[in-house]
Amino acid sequence: MSESLLNAAAAKFDQAEVYRIESESHPVSFESNKLKEIMRRDTSGVALRVIDDGRIGFTSTTDASREGELVDRAAALAPFGSEASFSFPAPSEYPTVDIVDPGVPHVAQQAMIDTGQGLIERLLDEWPDLLCDARLGWATGRGRIMNSAGIDEEYEQTSYYCSLGAQLIRGTDMLNVWAGYGSSHLFGDDELDRLLQTVRRSLRWSKETAQATANTGDLPVIFTPRGVGATMLHPLLSGFNGKNVANGSSPLGERWGEKIVDERISVYDNPLIDGASGSRPFDDEGVASRKLALIENGVAGGPLLDLQTAGQLGKSSTGAAGRGLASTPSPSSSVIDIAAGDTHFEDMIAGLKEGLVVEELLGAGQGNELGGDFRANVSLGYKIENGEIVGRVKDTMISGNVYNVLSQVEHLGDSSDWVFGSMRSPAMQVLGVEVAAKDE
């Protein structure tokens, strides 16, 4: 059906592209210590994108019986579409990346149920008052892309994931802790134990509450890998998004090749890491994947570009196109990999007379993210006094600018941890974060 759809579109329009996806997923979820849901989800659909008289027409469907309507629908929409700044790419060489584990589709539902129950029981052994949630599952997917320039490629991917959450209610105080991990490959006891230990550590550090100290940027703040993702990733990546660069809203528009943060900071978008959830041999427009240095030794490398934004900037696509079935492609990251440093996480804590550890935020996205600003309440963070964690902070807000903060790095963790399978980061100790705490 893909071939006939492409042939019909190519005969009618100047250029045409067919994008088809199929996926099957098997999630299992627990809520409040009990098994809640066992499901199977199947998704399939096709999208048609055309260029005609210099304009883009796009339409899609998940109803196989209506695929024959797509050409006429694209013809009706194209005159009103955006102006195309690109042509569909010709075939090229594609890298090999290991993102399929043949064992994933053979994971039994009962095995996932047993894993979830086992994790929850191990938490309840130490904290019997907890309300625990867990989500486990596996999925398989296949994507195929064809265009009138000759591309006809497809790839398969498997995924396996587990996340574990715990809620502890003490009077009017409610504590929520989450951790998760995902991969294209099956993982076993070591990864599950690491997940469990992350939740246990958060619960132990949260046993007592402590008052954060309000300051104007001179209090050292340690971001765990999850804290880095929750606080700094979105405002940082917004500056590298090709759409923001093309429309002039990125603060990095004229700063490529310049030092923008501390020289110890290197951030890569790398879809070639075997087993990572976001890895792929080519992007959602058929452009070959490659490792892209967003920041290397503190210097701005280049933006994430799809075909359209690359054409608008007079550059080539970096293979960063992402899309949903019902949306046209746009620049997006695949697997964010932040280089580690040389300091143990425990040594960062031990070296501080006073400081704050940030792990999770509530209400992230406030402030001018396009300019690199962040501002949010700390939903999970801890006070450091005399080199020790003394308790969880409450009623505390942090704010700052990601470029300013990453220019005041004191220490980088010597190991990187995966955050839900699509980001790998070390812990960071920085200055320049403003902390506002409610008086007791």
JSON list of C-alpha atoms in Angstrom, two decimals, residues 180-182 224-230 417-425:
[
{"chain": "A", "resi": 180, "resn": "GLY", "atom": "CA", "xyz": [12.70, 5.02, 35.96]},
{"chain": "A", "resi": 181, "resn": "TYR", "atom": "CA", "xyz": [14.84, 3.39, 33.31]},
{"chain": "A", "resi": 182, "resn": "GLY", "atom": "CA", "xyz": [14.23, 2.34, 29.73]},
{"chain": "A", "resi": 224, "resn": "THR", "atom": "CA", "xyz": [21.50, 15.10, 40.38]},
{"chain": "A", "resi": 225, "resn": "PRO", "atom": "CA", "xyz": [21.24, 13.67, 36.84]},
{"chain": "A", "resi": 226, "resn": "ARG", "atom": "CA", "xyz": [17.45, 13.80, 37.19]},
{"chain": "A", "resi": 227, "resn": "GLY", "atom": "CA", "xyz": [17.75, 17.33, 38.50]},
{"chain": "A", "resi": 228, "resn": "VAL", "atom": "CA", "xyz": [19.81, 18.33, 35.45]},
{"chain": "A", "resi": 229, "resn": "GLY", "atom": "CA", "xyz": [17.09, 16.96, 33.19]},
{"chain": "A", "resi": 230, "resn": "ALA", "atom": "CA", "xyz": [14.25, 18.57, 35.11]},
{"chain": "A", "resi": 417, "resn": "ASP", "atom": "CA", "xyz": [23.43, 8.04, 34.94]},
{"chain": "A", "resi": 418, "resn": "TRP", "atom": "CA", "xyz": [20.63, 7.36, 32.50]},
{"chain": "A", "resi": 419, "resn": "VAL", "atom": "CA", "xyz": [17.43, 9.30, 33.05]},
{"chain": "A", "resi": 420, "resn": "PHE", "atom": "CA", "xyz": [14.57, 7.24, 31.59]},
{"chain": "A", "resi": 421, "resn": "GLY", "atom": "CA", "xyz": [16.78, 5.91, 28.78]},
{"chain": "A", "resi": 422, "resn": "SER", "atom": "CA", "xyz": [16.99, 9.01, 26.58]},
{"chain": "A", "resi": 423, "resn": "MET", "atom": "CA", "xyz": [19.39, 11.22, 28.55]},
{"chain": "A", "resi": 424, "resn": "ARG", "atom": "CA", "xyz": [22.70, 10.48, 30.23]},
{"chain": "A", "resi": 425, "resn": "SER", "atom": "CA", "xyz": [24.14, 13.03, 32.63]}
]
